[in-house]
XYZ file of C-alpha atoms in Angstrom:
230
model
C 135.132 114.890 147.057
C 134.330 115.253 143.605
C 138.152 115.645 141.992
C 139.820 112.768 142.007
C 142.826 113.867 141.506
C 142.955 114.901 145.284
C 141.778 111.207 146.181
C 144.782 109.801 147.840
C 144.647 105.725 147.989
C 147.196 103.251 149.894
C 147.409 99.855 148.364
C 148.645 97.514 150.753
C 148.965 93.802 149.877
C 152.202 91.619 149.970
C 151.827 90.582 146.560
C 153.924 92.411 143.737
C 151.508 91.551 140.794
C 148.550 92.972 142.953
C 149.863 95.856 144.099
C 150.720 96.398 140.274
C 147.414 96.349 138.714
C 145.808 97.831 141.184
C 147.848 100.582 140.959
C 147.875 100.598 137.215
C 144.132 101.170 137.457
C 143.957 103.660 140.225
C 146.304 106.135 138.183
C 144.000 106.150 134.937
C 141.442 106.862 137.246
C 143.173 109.742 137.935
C 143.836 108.610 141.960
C 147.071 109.620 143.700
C 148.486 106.429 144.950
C 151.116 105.095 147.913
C 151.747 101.086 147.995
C 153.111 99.406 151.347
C 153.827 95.304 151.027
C 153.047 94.793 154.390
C 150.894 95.789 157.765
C 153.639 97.479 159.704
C 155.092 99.444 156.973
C 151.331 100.282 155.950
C 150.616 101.842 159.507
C 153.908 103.857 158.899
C 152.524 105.272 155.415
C 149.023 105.748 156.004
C 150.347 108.143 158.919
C 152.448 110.392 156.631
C 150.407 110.280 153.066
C 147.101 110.465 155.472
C 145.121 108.611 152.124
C 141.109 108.927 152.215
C 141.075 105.054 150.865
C 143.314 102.316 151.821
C 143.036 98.668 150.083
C 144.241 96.400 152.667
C 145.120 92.522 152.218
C 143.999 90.566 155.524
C 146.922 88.416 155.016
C 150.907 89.630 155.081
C 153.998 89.131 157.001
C 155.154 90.734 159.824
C 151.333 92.243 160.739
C 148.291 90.989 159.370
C 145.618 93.618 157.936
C 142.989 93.257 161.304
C 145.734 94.199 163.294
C 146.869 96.983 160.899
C 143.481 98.307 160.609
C 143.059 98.906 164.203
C 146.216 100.625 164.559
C 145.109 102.805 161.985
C 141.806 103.581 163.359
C 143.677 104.995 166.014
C 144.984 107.827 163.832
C 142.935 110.722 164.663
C 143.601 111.945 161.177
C 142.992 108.674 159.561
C 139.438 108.371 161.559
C 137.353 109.284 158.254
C 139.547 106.946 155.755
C 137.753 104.188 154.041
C 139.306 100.771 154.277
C 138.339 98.047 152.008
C 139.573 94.572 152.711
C 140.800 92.711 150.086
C 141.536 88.734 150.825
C 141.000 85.469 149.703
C 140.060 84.480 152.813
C 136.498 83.742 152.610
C 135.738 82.397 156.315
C 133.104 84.031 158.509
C 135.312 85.098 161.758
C 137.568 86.471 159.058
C 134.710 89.123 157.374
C 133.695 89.653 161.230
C 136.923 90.486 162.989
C 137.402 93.076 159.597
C 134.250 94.900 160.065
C 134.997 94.710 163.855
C 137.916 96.544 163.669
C 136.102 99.283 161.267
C 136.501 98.045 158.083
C 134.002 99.620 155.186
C 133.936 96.851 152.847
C 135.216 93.624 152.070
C 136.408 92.352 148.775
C 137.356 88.648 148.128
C 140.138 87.846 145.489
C 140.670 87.329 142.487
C 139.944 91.381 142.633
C 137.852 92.979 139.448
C 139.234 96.072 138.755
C 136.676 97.605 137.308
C 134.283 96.274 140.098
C 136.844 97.628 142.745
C 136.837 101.424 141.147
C 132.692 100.975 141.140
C 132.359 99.755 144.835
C 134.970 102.848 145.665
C 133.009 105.640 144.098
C 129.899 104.195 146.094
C 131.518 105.046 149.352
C 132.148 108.591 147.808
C 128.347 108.689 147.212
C 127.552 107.851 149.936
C 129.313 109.626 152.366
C 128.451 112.184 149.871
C 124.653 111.871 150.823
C 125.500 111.418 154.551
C 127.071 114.752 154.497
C 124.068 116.927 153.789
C 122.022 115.199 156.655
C 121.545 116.978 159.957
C 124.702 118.044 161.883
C 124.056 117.839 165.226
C 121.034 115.396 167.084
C 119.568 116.039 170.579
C 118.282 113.324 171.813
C 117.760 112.442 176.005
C 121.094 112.896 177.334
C 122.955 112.969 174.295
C 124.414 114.983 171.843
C 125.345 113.051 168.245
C 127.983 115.776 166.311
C 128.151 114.401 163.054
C 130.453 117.303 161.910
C 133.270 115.958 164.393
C 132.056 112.728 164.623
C 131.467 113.002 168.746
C 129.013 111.947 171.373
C 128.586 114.150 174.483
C 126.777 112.605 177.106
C 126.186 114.908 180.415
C 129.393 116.565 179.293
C 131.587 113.889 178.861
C 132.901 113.217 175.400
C 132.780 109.700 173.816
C 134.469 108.942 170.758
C 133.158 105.915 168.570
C 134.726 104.340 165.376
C 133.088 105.066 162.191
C 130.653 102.428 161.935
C 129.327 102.616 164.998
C 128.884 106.198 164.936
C 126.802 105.667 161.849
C 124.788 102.857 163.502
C 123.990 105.399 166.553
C 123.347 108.302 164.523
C 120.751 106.544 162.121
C 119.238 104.928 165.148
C 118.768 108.146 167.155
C 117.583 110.210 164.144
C 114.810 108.170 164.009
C 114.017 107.090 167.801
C 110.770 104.257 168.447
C 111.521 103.034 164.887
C 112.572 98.960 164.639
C 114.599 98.293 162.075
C 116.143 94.972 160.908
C 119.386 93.669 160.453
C 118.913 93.760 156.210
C 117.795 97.397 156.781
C 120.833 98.743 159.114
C 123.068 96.988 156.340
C 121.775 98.654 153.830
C 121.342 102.122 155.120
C 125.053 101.773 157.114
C 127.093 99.861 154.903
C 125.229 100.165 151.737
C 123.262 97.925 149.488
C 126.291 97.297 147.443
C 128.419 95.845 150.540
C 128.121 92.400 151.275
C 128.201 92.211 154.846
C 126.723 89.532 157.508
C 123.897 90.415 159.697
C 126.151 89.564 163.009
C 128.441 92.293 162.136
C 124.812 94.465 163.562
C 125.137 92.801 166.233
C 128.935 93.165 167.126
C 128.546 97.162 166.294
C 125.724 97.188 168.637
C 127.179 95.263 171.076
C 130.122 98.174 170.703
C 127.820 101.081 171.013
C 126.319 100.248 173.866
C 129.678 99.116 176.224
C 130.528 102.788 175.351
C 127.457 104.830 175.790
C 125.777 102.528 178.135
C 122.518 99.937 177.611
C 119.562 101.485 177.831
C 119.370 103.767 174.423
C 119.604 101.104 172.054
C 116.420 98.103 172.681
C 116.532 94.850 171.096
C 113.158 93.719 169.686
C 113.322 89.835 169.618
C 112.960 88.464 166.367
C 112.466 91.528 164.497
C 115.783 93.758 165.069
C 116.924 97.295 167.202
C 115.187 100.995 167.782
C 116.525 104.070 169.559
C 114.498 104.331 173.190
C 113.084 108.307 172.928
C 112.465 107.473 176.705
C 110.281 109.419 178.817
């Protein structure tokens, strides 16, 4: 999505000054932008202006941004919009529960502008990139449809949040391989996201309660590979 001009991006943060600037910056960027001050009214607007970035505070009245994240990851429309957390909230469980719920990044406050339009472009790039890979993988029982963002296994359909759609794909197009924490990171969430290694293991964890617990091994002390099986 090259034009930004049809980049649509939801600020949602109960501060007035925030919203504001942010804002103010998004336009001479050339971004169409919605604002919402809080989670509930957020879930309302993200449903009509369907925006392919939303800037979400953790914490706001009424319904905090976890909470408002999962209810918009539930918006079949809404499935491929990046959501960046922005909070000054800087404890673990908090960075966790985000990325749990499918957050794609996680900014702290005070918020650089500049920094935030960078770290937004990345995703761009990077879904950019992910889009020319292979469509469709074949691999034991399953079949990985990037292009709708589905699992079929023996002909039942499985849907999985971004992330961990990502975190299976990667893993199956490359079966036998280990990889570590650091490198899932870096090829899911990029090397530009700051994100803690259990967050792996949570999206993992996910994965396999879904599609079941022998695809995915864990290789003690060293990190996870796709089973090719026999």
């Amino acid at each position: 999505m090259s034009d930004k001009q049809k980049i649509k991006v939801l600020v949602v943060d109960d501060e007035p000054d925030i919203v504001e600037i942010l804002k103010y910056n998004l336009l001479k960027e050339g971004y169409d932008v919605a604002t919402a001050e809080d989670g509930m009214k957020a879930v309302k607007t993200a449903a009509k202006f369907l925006p392919d970035v939303i800037l979400l505070d953790i914490m706001m009245p009424h319904q905090d941004g976890v909470e408002t994240c999962l209810q918009i990851r539930q918006i079949p429309e809404l499935k491929n919009t990046f959501i960046i957390f922005l909070t000054a909230r800087m404890e673990e469980y908090s960075e966790v529960a985000a990325f749990d719920v499918g957050a794609d990044d996680y900014i702290t406050k005070p918020i650089k502008p500049r920094a935030l339009m960078s770290r937004i472009s990345a995703l761009f790039r990077r879904e950019s990139k992910k889009e020319q890979e292979q469509i469709q993988i074949k691999i034991r029982d399953l079949v990985i449809d990037r292009g709708s963002y589905t699992i079929d296994k023996a002909g039942k359909t499985i849907i999985l949040p971004k992330k961990e759609f990502e975190l299976l794909y990667f893993l199956a197009k490359n079966p036998n391989i280990v990889f570590s924490r650091d490198e899932l990171l870096q090829n899911i969430w990029g090397a530009d996201v700051f994100v803690l290694a259990r967050t792996v293991d949570v999206h993992i964890r996910k994965v396999r309660e879904k599609i079941g617990e022998d695809y995915i091994t864990t290789v003690k002390g060293v990190g996870y590979k796709f089973e090719l099986g026999q």
